[in-house]
mmCIF file with all atom_site columns, C-alpha atoms in Angstrom:
data_model
loop_
_atom_site.group_PDB
_atom_site.id
_atom_site.type_symbol
_atom_site.label_atom_id
_atom_site.label_alt_id
_atom_site.label_comp_id
_atom_site.label_asym_id
_atom_site.label_entity_id
_atom_site.label_seq_id
_atom_site.pdbx_PDB_ins_code
_atom_site.Cartn_x
_atom_site.Cartn_y
_atom_site.Cartn_z
_atom_site.occupancy
_atom_site.B_iso_or_equiv
_atom_site.pdbx_formal_charge
_atom_site.auth_seq_id
_atom_site.auth_comp_id
_atom_site.auth_asym_id
_atom_site.auth_atom_id
_atom_site.pdbx_PDB_model_num
ATOM 1   C CA . UNK A 1 1   ? 43.432  -18.387 20.432  1.00 50.00 ? 3   UNK A CA 1
ATOM 2   C CA . UNK A 1 2   ? 44.113  -14.891 21.824  1.00 51.00 ? 4   UNK A CA 1
ATOM 3   C CA . UNK A 1 3   ? 42.748  -13.276 18.616  1.00 50.00 ? 5   UNK A CA 1
ATOM 4   C CA . UNK A 1 4   ? 39.500  -15.285 18.763  1.00 55.00 ? 6   UNK A CA 1
ATOM 5   C CA . UNK A 1 5   ? 38.865  -14.426 22.423  1.00 55.00 ? 7   UNK A CA 1
ATOM 6   C CA . UNK A 1 6   ? 39.551  -10.701 21.781  1.00 62.00 ? 8   UNK A CA 1
ATOM 7   C CA . UNK A 1 7   ? 37.125  -10.705 18.823  1.00 69.00 ? 9   UNK A CA 1
ATOM 8   C CA . UNK A 1 8   ? 34.473  -12.440 20.891  1.00 68.00 ? 10  UNK A CA 1
ATOM 9   C CA . UNK A 1 9   ? 34.950  -10.005 23.798  1.00 71.00 ? 11  UNK A CA 1
ATOM 10  C CA . UNK A 1 10  ? 34.768  -7.055  21.385  1.00 68.00 ? 12  UNK A CA 1
ATOM 11  C CA . UNK A 1 11  ? 31.521  -8.455  19.906  1.00 67.00 ? 13  UNK A CA 1
ATOM 12  C CA . UNK A 1 12  ? 30.052  -9.078  23.366  1.00 66.00 ? 14  UNK A CA 1
ATOM 13  C CA . UNK A 1 13  ? 30.988  -5.586  24.553  1.00 69.00 ? 15  UNK A CA 1
ATOM 14  C CA . UNK A 1 14  ? 29.528  -3.945  21.433  1.00 73.00 ? 16  UNK A CA 1
ATOM 15  C CA . UNK A 1 15  ? 26.275  -5.874  21.837  1.00 69.00 ? 17  UNK A CA 1
ATOM 16  C CA . UNK A 1 16  ? 26.023  -4.864  25.498  1.00 70.00 ? 18  UNK A CA 1
ATOM 17  C CA . UNK A 1 17  ? 26.640  -1.175  24.749  1.00 68.00 ? 19  UNK A CA 1
ATOM 18  C CA . UNK A 1 18  ? 24.102  -1.268  21.903  1.00 68.00 ? 20  UNK A CA 1
ATOM 19  C CA . UNK A 1 19  ? 21.516  -2.918  24.138  1.00 66.00 ? 21  UNK A CA 1
ATOM 20  C CA . UNK A 1 20  ? 22.031  -0.352  26.905  1.00 65.00 ? 22  UNK A CA 1
ATOM 21  C CA . UNK A 1 21  ? 21.721  2.557   24.445  1.00 61.00 ? 23  UNK A CA 1
ATOM 22  C CA . UNK A 1 22  ? 18.572  1.065   22.904  1.00 66.00 ? 24  UNK A CA 1
ATOM 23  C CA . UNK A 1 23  ? 16.950  0.465   26.280  1.00 60.00 ? 25  UNK A CA 1
ATOM 24  C CA . UNK A 1 24  ? 17.833  3.991   27.397  1.00 60.00 ? 26  UNK A CA 1
ATOM 25  C CA . UNK A 1 25  ? 16.308  5.423   24.222  1.00 61.00 ? 27  UNK A CA 1
ATOM 26  C CA . UNK A 1 26  ? 13.129  3.374   24.640  1.00 58.00 ? 28  UNK A CA 1
ATOM 27  C CA . UNK A 1 27  ? 12.832  4.352   28.284  1.00 59.00 ? 29  UNK A CA 1
ATOM 28  C CA . UNK A 1 28  ? 13.067  8.096   27.643  1.00 59.00 ? 30  UNK A CA 1
ATOM 29  C CA . UNK A 1 29  ? 11.194  8.270   24.322  1.00 54.00 ? 31  UNK A CA 1
ATOM 30  C CA . UNK A 1 30  ? 8.104   6.208   25.195  1.00 51.00 ? 32  UNK A CA 1
ATOM 31  C CA . UNK A 1 31  ? 5.763   4.665   22.640  1.00 44.00 ? 33  UNK A CA 1
ATOM 32  C CA . UNK A 1 32  ? 4.993   7.938   20.831  1.00 44.00 ? 34  UNK A CA 1
ATOM 33  C CA . UNK A 1 33  ? 8.477   8.069   19.336  1.00 42.00 ? 35  UNK A CA 1
ATOM 34  C CA . UNK A 1 34  ? 8.332   4.445   18.249  1.00 42.00 ? 36  UNK A CA 1
ATOM 35  C CA . UNK A 1 35  ? 4.916   4.008   16.641  1.00 44.00 ? 37  UNK A CA 1
ATOM 36  C CA . UNK A 1 36  ? 2.553   6.319   14.791  1.00 42.00 ? 38  UNK A CA 1
ATOM 37  C CA . UNK A 1 37  ? 3.351   9.146   12.431  1.00 40.00 ? 39  UNK A CA 1
ATOM 38  C CA . UNK A 1 38  ? 6.928   10.328  12.232  1.00 41.00 ? 40  UNK A CA 1
ATOM 39  C CA . UNK A 1 39  ? 7.467   13.515  10.177  1.00 42.00 ? 41  UNK A CA 1
ATOM 40  C CA . UNK A 1 40  ? 10.193  13.251  7.561   1.00 39.00 ? 42  UNK A CA 1
ATOM 41  C CA . UNK A 1 41  ? 11.538  16.161  5.548   1.00 39.00 ? 43  UNK A CA 1
ATOM 42  C CA . UNK A 1 42  ? 14.518  16.604  3.295   1.00 36.00 ? 44  UNK A CA 1
ATOM 43  C CA . UNK A 1 43  ? 17.166  19.151  4.274   1.00 38.00 ? 45  UNK A CA 1
ATOM 44  C CA . UNK A 1 44  ? 18.170  21.878  1.855   1.00 38.00 ? 46  UNK A CA 1
ATOM 45  C CA . UNK A 1 45  ? 21.494  21.206  0.185   1.00 38.00 ? 47  UNK A CA 1
ATOM 46  C CA . UNK A 1 46  ? 24.139  23.920  -0.129  1.00 40.00 ? 48  UNK A CA 1
ATOM 47  C CA . UNK A 1 47  ? 23.912  27.011  -2.332  1.00 42.00 ? 49  UNK A CA 1
ATOM 48  C CA . UNK A 1 48  ? 22.987  30.562  -1.491  1.00 44.00 ? 50  UNK A CA 1
ATOM 49  C CA . UNK A 1 49  ? 19.863  31.681  0.317   1.00 45.00 ? 51  UNK A CA 1
ATOM 50  C CA . UNK A 1 50  ? 18.169  32.822  -2.915  1.00 47.00 ? 52  UNK A CA 1
ATOM 51  C CA . UNK A 1 51  ? 18.921  29.449  -4.538  1.00 46.00 ? 53  UNK A CA 1
ATOM 52  C CA . UNK A 1 52  ? 17.433  27.673  -1.527  1.00 45.00 ? 54  UNK A CA 1
ATOM 53  C CA . UNK A 1 53  ? 14.299  29.849  -1.673  1.00 48.00 ? 55  UNK A CA 1
ATOM 54  C CA . UNK A 1 54  ? 13.846  29.078  -5.384  1.00 48.00 ? 56  UNK A CA 1
ATOM 55  C CA . UNK A 1 55  ? 14.315  25.359  -4.734  1.00 45.00 ? 57  UNK A CA 1
ATOM 56  C CA . UNK A 1 56  ? 11.814  25.529  -1.869  1.00 43.00 ? 58  UNK A CA 1
ATOM 57  C CA . UNK A 1 57  ? 9.180   27.022  -4.179  1.00 48.00 ? 59  UNK A CA 1
ATOM 58  C CA . UNK A 1 58  ? 9.673   24.209  -6.725  1.00 52.00 ? 60  UNK A CA 1
ATOM 59  C CA . UNK A 1 59  ? 9.959   21.429  -4.137  1.00 53.00 ? 61  UNK A CA 1
ATOM 60  C CA . UNK A 1 60  ? 7.153   19.018  -3.377  1.00 56.00 ? 62  UNK A CA 1
ATOM 61  C CA . UNK A 1 61  ? 4.939   20.011  -0.436  1.00 66.00 ? 63  UNK A CA 1
ATOM 62  C CA . UNK A 1 62  ? 5.819   18.688  2.992   1.00 77.00 ? 64  UNK A CA 1
ATOM 63  C CA . UNK A 1 63  ? 4.340   15.248  3.541   1.00 84.00 ? 65  UNK A CA 1
ATOM 64  C CA . UNK A 1 64  ? 4.345   13.205  6.724   1.00 87.00 ? 66  UNK A CA 1
ATOM 65  C CA . UNK A 1 65  ? 4.948   9.472   6.651   1.00 85.00 ? 67  UNK A CA 1
ATOM 66  C CA . UNK A 1 66  ? 2.896   6.917   8.481   1.00 88.00 ? 68  UNK A CA 1
ATOM 67  C CA . UNK A 1 67  ? 4.903   4.028   9.908   1.00 88.00 ? 69  UNK A CA 1
ATOM 68  C CA . UNK A 1 68  ? 3.420   0.747   11.048  1.00 89.00 ? 70  UNK A CA 1
ATOM 69  C CA . UNK A 1 69  ? 5.347   -1.330  13.520  1.00 90.00 ? 71  UNK A CA 1
ATOM 70  C CA . UNK A 1 70  ? 4.930   -4.880  14.743  1.00 90.00 ? 72  UNK A CA 1
ATOM 71  C CA . UNK A 1 71  ? 3.885   -5.135  18.378  1.00 89.00 ? 73  UNK A CA 1
ATOM 72  C CA . UNK A 1 72  ? 4.225   -8.075  20.743  1.00 88.00 ? 74  UNK A CA 1
ATOM 73  C CA . UNK A 1 73  ? 7.932   -7.839  21.517  1.00 88.00 ? 75  UNK A CA 1
ATOM 74  C CA . UNK A 1 74  ? 9.432   -6.609  24.757  1.00 88.00 ? 76  UNK A CA 1
ATOM 75  C CA . UNK A 1 75  ? 12.429  -4.600  23.531  1.00 90.00 ? 77  UNK A CA 1
ATOM 76  C CA . UNK A 1 76  ? 11.882  -4.026  19.818  1.00 91.00 ? 78  UNK A CA 1
ATOM 77  C CA . UNK A 1 77  ? 9.133   -2.858  17.485  1.00 89.00 ? 79  UNK A CA 1
ATOM 78  C CA . UNK A 1 78  ? 10.143  -3.942  13.961  1.00 91.00 ? 80  UNK A CA 1
ATOM 79  C CA . UNK A 1 79  ? 9.158   -1.669  11.081  1.00 89.00 ? 81  UNK A CA 1
ATOM 80  C CA . UNK A 1 80  ? 6.453   -3.295  8.930   1.00 88.00 ? 82  UNK A CA 1
ATOM 81  C CA . UNK A 1 81  ? 5.583   -0.492  6.512   1.00 84.00 ? 83  UNK A CA 1
ATOM 82  C CA . UNK A 1 82  ? 6.124   3.183   5.882   1.00 83.00 ? 84  UNK A CA 1
ATOM 83  C CA . UNK A 1 83  ? 4.045   5.211   3.453   1.00 83.00 ? 85  UNK A CA 1
ATOM 84  C CA . UNK A 1 84  ? 3.500   8.864   2.631   1.00 87.00 ? 86  UNK A CA 1
ATOM 85  C CA . UNK A 1 85  ? 0.200   10.282  3.833   1.00 89.00 ? 87  UNK A CA 1
ATOM 86  C CA . UNK A 1 86  ? -0.212  12.581  0.826   1.00 91.00 ? 88  UNK A CA 1
ATOM 87  C CA . UNK A 1 87  ? -0.605  11.860  -2.859  1.00 93.00 ? 89  UNK A CA 1
ATOM 88  C CA . UNK A 1 88  ? 2.472   11.806  -5.072  1.00 91.00 ? 90  UNK A CA 1
ATOM 89  C CA . UNK A 1 89  ? 3.147   14.808  -7.272  1.00 91.00 ? 91  UNK A CA 1
ATOM 90  C CA . UNK A 1 90  ? 4.581   12.417  -9.866  1.00 92.00 ? 92  UNK A CA 1
ATOM 91  C CA . UNK A 1 91  ? 1.097   10.987  -10.509 1.00 94.00 ? 93  UNK A CA 1
ATOM 92  C CA . UNK A 1 92  ? -0.846  14.276  -10.753 1.00 94.00 ? 94  UNK A CA 1
ATOM 93  C CA . UNK A 1 93  ? -0.673  14.327  -14.562 1.00 95.00 ? 95  UNK A CA 1
ATOM 94  C CA . UNK A 1 94  ? -2.115  10.808  -14.727 1.00 96.00 ? 96  UNK A CA 1
ATOM 95  C CA . UNK A 1 95  ? -4.738  11.731  -12.126 1.00 96.00 ? 97  UNK A CA 1
ATOM 96  C CA . UNK A 1 96  ? -5.936  14.673  -14.216 1.00 96.00 ? 98  UNK A CA 1
ATOM 97  C CA . UNK A 1 97  ? -6.136  12.476  -17.344 1.00 97.00 ? 99  UNK A CA 1
ATOM 98  C CA . UNK A 1 98  ? -8.163  9.804   -15.513 1.00 96.00 ? 100 UNK A CA 1
ATOM 99  C CA . UNK A 1 99  ? -10.439 12.442  -13.952 1.00 96.00 ? 101 UNK A CA 1
ATOM 100 C CA . UNK A 1 100 ? -11.049 13.981  -17.385 1.00 96.00 ? 102 UNK A CA 1
ATOM 101 C CA . UNK A 1 101 ? -11.912 10.535  -18.791 1.00 96.00 ? 103 UNK A CA 1
ATOM 102 C CA . UNK A 1 102 ? -14.339 9.850   -15.921 1.00 95.00 ? 104 UNK A CA 1
ATOM 103 C CA . UNK A 1 103 ? -15.992 13.255  -16.406 1.00 96.00 ? 105 UNK A CA 1
ATOM 104 C CA . UNK A 1 104 ? -16.317 12.619  -20.160 1.00 96.00 ? 106 UNK A CA 1
ATOM 105 C CA . UNK A 1 105 ? -17.916 9.205   -19.564 1.00 94.00 ? 107 UNK A CA 1
ATOM 106 C CA . UNK A 1 106 ? -20.348 10.769  -17.087 1.00 93.00 ? 108 UNK A CA 1
ATOM 107 C CA . UNK A 1 107 ? -21.220 13.464  -19.629 1.00 95.00 ? 109 UNK A CA 1
ATOM 108 C CA . UNK A 1 108 ? -21.941 10.747  -22.217 1.00 95.00 ? 110 UNK A CA 1
ATOM 109 C CA . UNK A 1 109 ? -24.087 8.841   -19.655 1.00 91.00 ? 111 UNK A CA 1
ATOM 110 C CA . UNK A 1 110 ? -21.811 5.781   -19.907 1.00 91.00 ? 112 UNK A CA 1
ATOM 111 C CA . UNK A 1 111 ? -20.888 6.061   -16.246 1.00 89.00 ? 113 UNK A CA 1
ATOM 112 C CA . UNK A 1 112 ? -22.691 7.120   -13.075 1.00 89.00 ? 114 UNK A CA 1
ATOM 113 C CA . UNK A 1 113 ? -19.783 7.169   -10.663 1.00 88.00 ? 115 UNK A CA 1
ATOM 114 C CA . UNK A 1 114 ? -16.211 5.942   -10.395 1.00 91.00 ? 116 UNK A CA 1
ATOM 115 C CA . UNK A 1 115 ? -13.371 5.724   -7.942  1.00 92.00 ? 117 UNK A CA 1
ATOM 116 C CA . UNK A 1 116 ? -9.697  5.020   -8.598  1.00 93.00 ? 118 UNK A CA 1
ATOM 117 C CA . UNK A 1 117 ? -6.814  4.159   -6.294  1.00 92.00 ? 119 UNK A CA 1
ATOM 118 C CA . UNK A 1 118 ? -3.366  3.639   -7.781  1.00 92.00 ? 120 UNK A CA 1
ATOM 119 C CA . UNK A 1 119 ? -0.202  2.819   -5.851  1.00 91.00 ? 121 UNK A CA 1
ATOM 120 C CA . UNK A 1 120 ? 3.240   2.065   -7.214  1.00 90.00 ? 122 UNK A CA 1
ATOM 121 C CA . UNK A 1 121 ? 4.368   -0.650  -4.813  1.00 85.00 ? 123 UNK A CA 1
ATOM 122 C CA . UNK A 1 122 ? 8.038   -0.100  -5.685  1.00 86.00 ? 124 UNK A CA 1
ATOM 123 C CA . UNK A 1 123 ? 8.113   3.617   -4.843  1.00 86.00 ? 125 UNK A CA 1
ATOM 124 C CA . UNK A 1 124 ? 5.055   4.069   -2.557  1.00 86.00 ? 126 UNK A CA 1
ATOM 125 C CA . UNK A 1 125 ? 3.774   6.840   -4.867  1.00 90.00 ? 127 UNK A CA 1
ATOM 126 C CA . UNK A 1 126 ? -0.032  6.880   -4.845  1.00 92.00 ? 128 UNK A CA 1
ATOM 127 C CA . UNK A 1 127 ? -3.080  8.812   -6.004  1.00 95.00 ? 129 UNK A CA 1
ATOM 128 C CA . UNK A 1 128 ? -6.821  8.568   -5.436  1.00 94.00 ? 130 UNK A CA 1
ATOM 129 C CA . UNK A 1 129 ? -9.959  9.858   -7.158  1.00 95.00 ? 131 UNK A CA 1
ATOM 130 C CA . UNK A 1 130 ? -13.280 9.919   -5.245  1.00 93.00 ? 132 UNK A CA 1
ATOM 131 C CA . UNK A 1 131 ? -11.953 8.000   -2.209  1.00 91.00 ? 133 UNK A CA 1
ATOM 132 C CA . UNK A 1 132 ? -15.260 8.099   -0.316  1.00 91.00 ? 134 UNK A CA 1
ATOM 133 C CA . UNK A 1 133 ? -17.220 6.389   -3.112  1.00 88.00 ? 135 UNK A CA 1
ATOM 134 C CA . UNK A 1 134 ? -18.753 3.185   -1.769  1.00 81.00 ? 136 UNK A CA 1
ATOM 135 C CA . UNK A 1 135 ? -18.999 -0.123  -3.600  1.00 74.00 ? 137 UNK A CA 1
ATOM 136 C CA . UNK A 1 136 ? -21.162 -3.156  -3.165  1.00 72.00 ? 138 UNK A CA 1
ATOM 137 C CA . UNK A 1 137 ? -18.839 -5.913  -1.901  1.00 70.00 ? 139 UNK A CA 1
ATOM 138 C CA . UNK A 1 138 ? -20.159 -8.303  -4.546  1.00 69.00 ? 140 UNK A CA 1
ATOM 139 C CA . UNK A 1 139 ? -18.359 -6.331  -7.209  1.00 70.00 ? 141 UNK A CA 1
ATOM 140 C CA . UNK A 1 140 ? -15.052 -6.752  -5.394  1.00 79.00 ? 142 UNK A CA 1
ATOM 141 C CA . UNK A 1 141 ? -15.242 -10.440 -4.390  1.00 81.00 ? 143 UNK A CA 1
ATOM 142 C CA . UNK A 1 142 ? -13.927 -11.459 -7.802  1.00 85.00 ? 144 UNK A CA 1
ATOM 143 C CA . UNK A 1 143 ? -10.629 -9.717  -7.012  1.00 87.00 ? 145 UNK A CA 1
ATOM 144 C CA . UNK A 1 144 ? -10.073 -11.872 -3.918  1.00 88.00 ? 146 UNK A CA 1
ATOM 145 C CA . UNK A 1 145 ? -11.007 -15.025 -5.847  1.00 88.00 ? 147 UNK A CA 1
ATOM 146 C CA . UNK A 1 146 ? -8.600  -14.077 -8.653  1.00 90.00 ? 148 UNK A CA 1
ATOM 147 C CA . UNK A 1 147 ? -5.777  -13.466 -6.161  1.00 91.00 ? 149 UNK A CA 1
ATOM 148 C CA . UNK A 1 148 ? -6.410  -16.858 -4.548  1.00 92.00 ? 150 UNK A CA 1
ATOM 149 C CA . UNK A 1 149 ? -6.321  -18.635 -7.924  1.00 90.00 ? 151 UNK A CA 1
ATOM 150 C CA . UNK A 1 150 ? -3.175  -16.823 -9.041  1.00 93.00 ? 152 UNK A CA 1
ATOM 151 C CA . UNK A 1 151 ? -1.485  -17.726 -5.755  1.00 93.00 ? 153 UNK A CA 1
ATOM 152 C CA . UNK A 1 152 ? -2.456  -21.410 -6.202  1.00 94.00 ? 154 UNK A CA 1
ATOM 153 C CA . UNK A 1 153 ? -1.267  -21.250 -9.827  1.00 93.00 ? 155 UNK A CA 1
ATOM 154 C CA . UNK A 1 154 ? 2.226   -20.310 -8.629  1.00 94.00 ? 156 UNK A CA 1
ATOM 155 C CA . UNK A 1 155 ? 2.645   -23.836 -7.258  1.00 94.00 ? 157 UNK A CA 1
ATOM 156 C CA . UNK A 1 156 ? 0.421   -25.548 -9.873  1.00 93.00 ? 158 UNK A CA 1
ATOM 157 C CA . UNK A 1 157 ? 0.586   -23.747 -13.263 1.00 90.00 ? 159 UNK A CA 1
ATOM 158 C CA . UNK A 1 158 ? -1.836  -26.254 -14.854 1.00 93.00 ? 160 UNK A CA 1
ATOM 159 C CA . UNK A 1 159 ? -4.604  -24.893 -12.634 1.00 92.00 ? 161 UNK A CA 1
ATOM 160 C CA . UNK A 1 160 ? -5.182  -22.016 -15.044 1.00 91.00 ? 162 UNK A CA 1
ATOM 161 C CA . UNK A 1 161 ? -5.770  -24.474 -17.910 1.00 93.00 ? 163 UNK A CA 1
ATOM 162 C CA . UNK A 1 162 ? -8.362  -26.516 -15.980 1.00 90.00 ? 164 UNK A CA 1
ATOM 163 C CA . UNK A 1 163 ? -12.022 -26.271 -16.963 1.00 89.00 ? 165 UNK A CA 1
ATOM 164 C CA . UNK A 1 164 ? -14.481 -25.532 -14.183 1.00 82.00 ? 166 UNK A CA 1
ATOM 165 C CA . UNK A 1 165 ? -18.223 -26.077 -14.526 1.00 84.00 ? 167 UNK A CA 1
ATOM 166 C CA . UNK A 1 166 ? -20.467 -23.417 -13.057 1.00 79.00 ? 168 UNK A CA 1
ATOM 167 C CA . UNK A 1 167 ? -23.717 -24.379 -11.348 1.00 80.00 ? 169 UNK A CA 1
ATOM 168 C CA . UNK A 1 168 ? -25.865 -21.729 -9.703  1.00 77.00 ? 170 UNK A CA 1
ATOM 169 C CA . UNK A 1 169 ? -26.450 -22.189 -5.985  1.00 78.00 ? 171 UNK A CA 1
ATOM 170 C CA . UNK A 1 170 ? -29.530 -21.058 -4.057  1.00 77.00 ? 172 UNK A CA 1
ATOM 171 C CA . UNK A 1 171 ? -27.898 -17.979 -2.569  1.00 76.00 ? 173 UNK A CA 1
ATOM 172 C CA . UNK A 1 172 ? -29.797 -14.739 -3.130  1.00 75.00 ? 174 UNK A CA 1
ATOM 173 C CA . UNK A 1 173 ? -27.514 -12.109 -4.601  1.00 68.00 ? 175 UNK A CA 1
ATOM 174 C CA . UNK A 1 174 ? -28.409 -8.473  -5.258  1.00 66.00 ? 176 UNK A CA 1
ATOM 175 C CA . UNK A 1 175 ? -29.503 -7.872  -8.823  1.00 67.00 ? 177 UNK A CA 1
ATOM 176 C CA . UNK A 1 176 ? -26.824 -6.453  -11.079 1.00 63.00 ? 178 UNK A CA 1
ATOM 177 C CA . UNK A 1 177 ? -27.277 -5.291  -14.649 1.00 66.00 ? 179 UNK A CA 1
ATOM 178 C CA . UNK A 1 178 ? -24.636 -6.363  -17.157 1.00 60.00 ? 180 UNK A CA 1
ATOM 179 C CA . UNK A 1 179 ? -24.367 -4.780  -20.580 1.00 65.00 ? 181 UNK A CA 1
ATOM 180 C CA . UNK A 1 180 ? -22.321 -7.709  -21.896 1.00 66.00 ? 182 UNK A CA 1
ATOM 181 C CA . UNK A 1 181 ? -22.900 -11.457 -22.078 1.00 70.00 ? 183 UNK A CA 1
ATOM 182 C CA . UNK A 1 182 ? -23.007 -13.261 -18.747 1.00 69.00 ? 184 UNK A CA 1
ATOM 183 C CA . UNK A 1 183 ? -21.894 -16.749 -17.777 1.00 71.00 ? 185 UNK A CA 1
ATOM 184 C CA . UNK A 1 184 ? -24.052 -19.612 -19.119 1.00 74.00 ? 186 UNK A CA 1
ATOM 185 C CA . UNK A 1 185 ? -25.169 -22.270 -16.647 1.00 76.00 ? 187 UNK A CA 1
ATOM 186 C CA . UNK A 1 186 ? -23.481 -25.665 -17.120 1.00 74.00 ? 188 UNK A CA 1
ATOM 187 C CA . UNK A 1 187 ? -20.532 -24.262 -19.128 1.00 71.00 ? 189 UNK A CA 1
#
């Protein structure tokens, strides 16, 4: 019984000290230290000064991270997401290949404009080509519909085998030119 009460008192004391330290930190740091952009850089590791200078020249450029935190709590702000604000050097080779392909398709008049965003969700590496290029929302609605169907198919796999008849409604949509066959009414 003595061991259990000592363990419980130790736990209670540790929790109280942790709470006091956290509250003190929050009081003196304010919201700026908790939410927003927090710079992160890697320290240089060992070696001589000339080795460190050579490593610094070959290292990736400094990149700040943007952190999003969940609001609505009194004493905590849980971390929701953290992502680098600059493109990944690991994807620059792929970016140049995609850019060359886009330029070639423009030169051949097969393409007027294009935009690409790629993000590796496992590593947060990302790249973008022509980020300010606008799109008509009608060309993106199919992505949301596909995501909804795939989500429903997780609980009902037969959904993807079901046949769905298409009947045109009276909604006026902007005209879009397709170079391939389009859907046939009633099929």
